[in-house]
Coordinates of N, CA and C in Angstrom, one line a residue:
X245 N 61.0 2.5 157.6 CA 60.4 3.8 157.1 C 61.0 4.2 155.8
X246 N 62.2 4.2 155.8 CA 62.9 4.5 154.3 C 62.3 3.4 153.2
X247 N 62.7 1.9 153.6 CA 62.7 1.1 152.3 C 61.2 1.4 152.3
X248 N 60.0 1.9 153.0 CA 58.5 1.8 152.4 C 58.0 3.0 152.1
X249 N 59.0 4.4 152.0 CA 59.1 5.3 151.7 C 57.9 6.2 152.3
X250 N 57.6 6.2 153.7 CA 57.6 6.6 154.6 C 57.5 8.8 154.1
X251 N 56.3 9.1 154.5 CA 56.1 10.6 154.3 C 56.8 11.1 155.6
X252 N 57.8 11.4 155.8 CA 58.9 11.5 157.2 C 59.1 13.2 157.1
X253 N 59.3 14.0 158.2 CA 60.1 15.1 157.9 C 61.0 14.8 159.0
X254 N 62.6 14.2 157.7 CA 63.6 13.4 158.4 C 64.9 14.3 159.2
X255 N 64.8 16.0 158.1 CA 65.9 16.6 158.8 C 65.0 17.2 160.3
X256 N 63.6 17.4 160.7 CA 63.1 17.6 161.8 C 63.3 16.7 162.7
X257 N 63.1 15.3 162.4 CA 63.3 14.3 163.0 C 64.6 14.0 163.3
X258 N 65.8 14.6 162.6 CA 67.5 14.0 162.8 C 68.0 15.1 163.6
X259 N 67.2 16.2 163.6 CA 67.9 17.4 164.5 C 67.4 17.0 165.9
X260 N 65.5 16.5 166.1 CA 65.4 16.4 167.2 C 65.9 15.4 168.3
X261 N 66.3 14.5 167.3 CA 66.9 12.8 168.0 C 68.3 13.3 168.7
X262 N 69.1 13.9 167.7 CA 70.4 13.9 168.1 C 70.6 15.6 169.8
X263 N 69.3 16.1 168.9 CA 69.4 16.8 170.3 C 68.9 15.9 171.7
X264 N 68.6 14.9 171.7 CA 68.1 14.0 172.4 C 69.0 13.0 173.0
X265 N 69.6 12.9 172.5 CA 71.1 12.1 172.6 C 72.2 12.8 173.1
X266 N 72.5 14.1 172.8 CA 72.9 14.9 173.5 C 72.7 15.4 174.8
X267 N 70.8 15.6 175.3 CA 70.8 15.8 176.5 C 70.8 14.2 177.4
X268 N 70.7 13.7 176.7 CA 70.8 11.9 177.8 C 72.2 12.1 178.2
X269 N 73.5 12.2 177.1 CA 75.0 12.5 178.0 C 74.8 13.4 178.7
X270 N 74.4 14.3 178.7 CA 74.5 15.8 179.7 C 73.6 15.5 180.9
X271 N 72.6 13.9 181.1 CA 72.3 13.9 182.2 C 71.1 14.9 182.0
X272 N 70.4 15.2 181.0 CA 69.8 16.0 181.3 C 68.1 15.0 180.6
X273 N 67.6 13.9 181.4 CA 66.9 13.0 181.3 C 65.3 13.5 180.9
X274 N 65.0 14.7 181.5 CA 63.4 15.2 181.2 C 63.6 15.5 180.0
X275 N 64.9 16.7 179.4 CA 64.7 16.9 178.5 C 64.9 15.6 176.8
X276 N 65.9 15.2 177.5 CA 65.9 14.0 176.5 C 64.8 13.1 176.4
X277 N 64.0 12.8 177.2 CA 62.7 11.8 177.2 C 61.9 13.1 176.4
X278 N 61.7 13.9 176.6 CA 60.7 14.4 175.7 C 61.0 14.7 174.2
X279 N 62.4 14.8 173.9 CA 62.5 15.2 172.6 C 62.8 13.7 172.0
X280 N 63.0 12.7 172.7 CA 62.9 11.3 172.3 C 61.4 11.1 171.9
X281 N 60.7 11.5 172.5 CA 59.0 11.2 172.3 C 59.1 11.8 170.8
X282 N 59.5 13.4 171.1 CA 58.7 14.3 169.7 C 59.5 13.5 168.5
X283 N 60.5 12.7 168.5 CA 61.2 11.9 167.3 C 60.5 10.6 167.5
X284 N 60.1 10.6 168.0 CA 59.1 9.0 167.7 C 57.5 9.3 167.3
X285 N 57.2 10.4 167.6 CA 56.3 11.0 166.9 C 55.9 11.5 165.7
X286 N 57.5 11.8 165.2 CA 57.7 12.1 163.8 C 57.2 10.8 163.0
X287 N 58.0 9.9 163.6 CA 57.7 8.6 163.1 C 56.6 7.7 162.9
X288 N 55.7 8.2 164.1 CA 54.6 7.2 163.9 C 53.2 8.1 162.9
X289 N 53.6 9.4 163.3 CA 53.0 10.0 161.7 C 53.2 10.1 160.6
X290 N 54.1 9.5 160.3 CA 55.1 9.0 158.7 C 53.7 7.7 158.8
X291 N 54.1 7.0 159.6 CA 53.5 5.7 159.5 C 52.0 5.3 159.4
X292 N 51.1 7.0 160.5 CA 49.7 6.9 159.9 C 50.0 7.2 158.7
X293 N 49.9 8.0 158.1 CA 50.0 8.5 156.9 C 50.3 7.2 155.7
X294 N 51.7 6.4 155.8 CA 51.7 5.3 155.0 C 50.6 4.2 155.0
X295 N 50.2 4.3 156.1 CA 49.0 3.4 156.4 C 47.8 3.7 155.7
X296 N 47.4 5.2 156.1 CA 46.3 5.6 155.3 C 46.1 5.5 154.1
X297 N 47.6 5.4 153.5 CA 47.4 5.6 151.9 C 47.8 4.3 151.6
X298 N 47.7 3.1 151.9 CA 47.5 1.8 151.6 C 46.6 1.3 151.7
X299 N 45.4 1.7 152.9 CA 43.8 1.5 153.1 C 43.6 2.3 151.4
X300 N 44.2 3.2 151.2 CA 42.8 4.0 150.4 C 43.3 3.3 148.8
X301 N 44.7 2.8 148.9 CA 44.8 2.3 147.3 C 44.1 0.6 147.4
X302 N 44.2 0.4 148.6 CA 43.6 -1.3 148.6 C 42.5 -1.2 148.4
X303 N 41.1 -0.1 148.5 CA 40.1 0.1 148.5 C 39.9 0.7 147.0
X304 N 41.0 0.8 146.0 CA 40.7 1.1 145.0 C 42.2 0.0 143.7
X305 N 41.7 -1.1 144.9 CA 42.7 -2.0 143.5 C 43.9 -1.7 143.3
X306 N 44.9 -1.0 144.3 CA 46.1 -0.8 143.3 C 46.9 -1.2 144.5
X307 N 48.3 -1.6 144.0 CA 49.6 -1.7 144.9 C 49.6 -0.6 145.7
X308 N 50.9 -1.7 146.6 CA 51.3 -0.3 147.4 C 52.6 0.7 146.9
X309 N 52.8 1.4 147.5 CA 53.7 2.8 146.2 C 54.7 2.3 146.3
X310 N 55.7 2.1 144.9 CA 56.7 1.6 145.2 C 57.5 2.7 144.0
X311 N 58.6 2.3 144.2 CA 60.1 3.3 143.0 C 59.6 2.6 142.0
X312 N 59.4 1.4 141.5 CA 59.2 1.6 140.2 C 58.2 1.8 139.5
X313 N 56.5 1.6 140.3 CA 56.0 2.8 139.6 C 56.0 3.9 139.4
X314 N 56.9 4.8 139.6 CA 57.4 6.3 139.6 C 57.9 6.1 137.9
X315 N 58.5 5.2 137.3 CA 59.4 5.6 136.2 C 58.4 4.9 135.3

């Protein structure tokens, strides 16, 4: 996700993981399976999103986004 620079919202995603991890020690399994989901969710909408915008530049000739076309 990072090296393909991934549209992430990573502090939503790092707060919900680790609260997730925290309820798995505490034994507290429903709640950690579901906030395990909503952080994999984060993720796999990073990923439509990177996807979509690789359909739409392949459909118009261009690479995919990388750091050094930025400079």
């Amino acid at each position: 996700a990072m090296e393909e620079e991934w549209t992430i919202e990573w502090s939503e995603h790092n707060k919900i993981y680790y609260d997730a991890k925290e309820e798995l020690e505490q034994k507290k399994y429903l709640h950690a399976f579901r906030d395990f989901s909503r952080a994999i969710d984060i993720l796999m909408t990073g990923l439509h999103s990177y996807r979509k915008e690789m359909v739409h530049q392949a459909r118009w000739k261009k690479g995919p986004p990388s750091a050094s076309q930025d400079e």
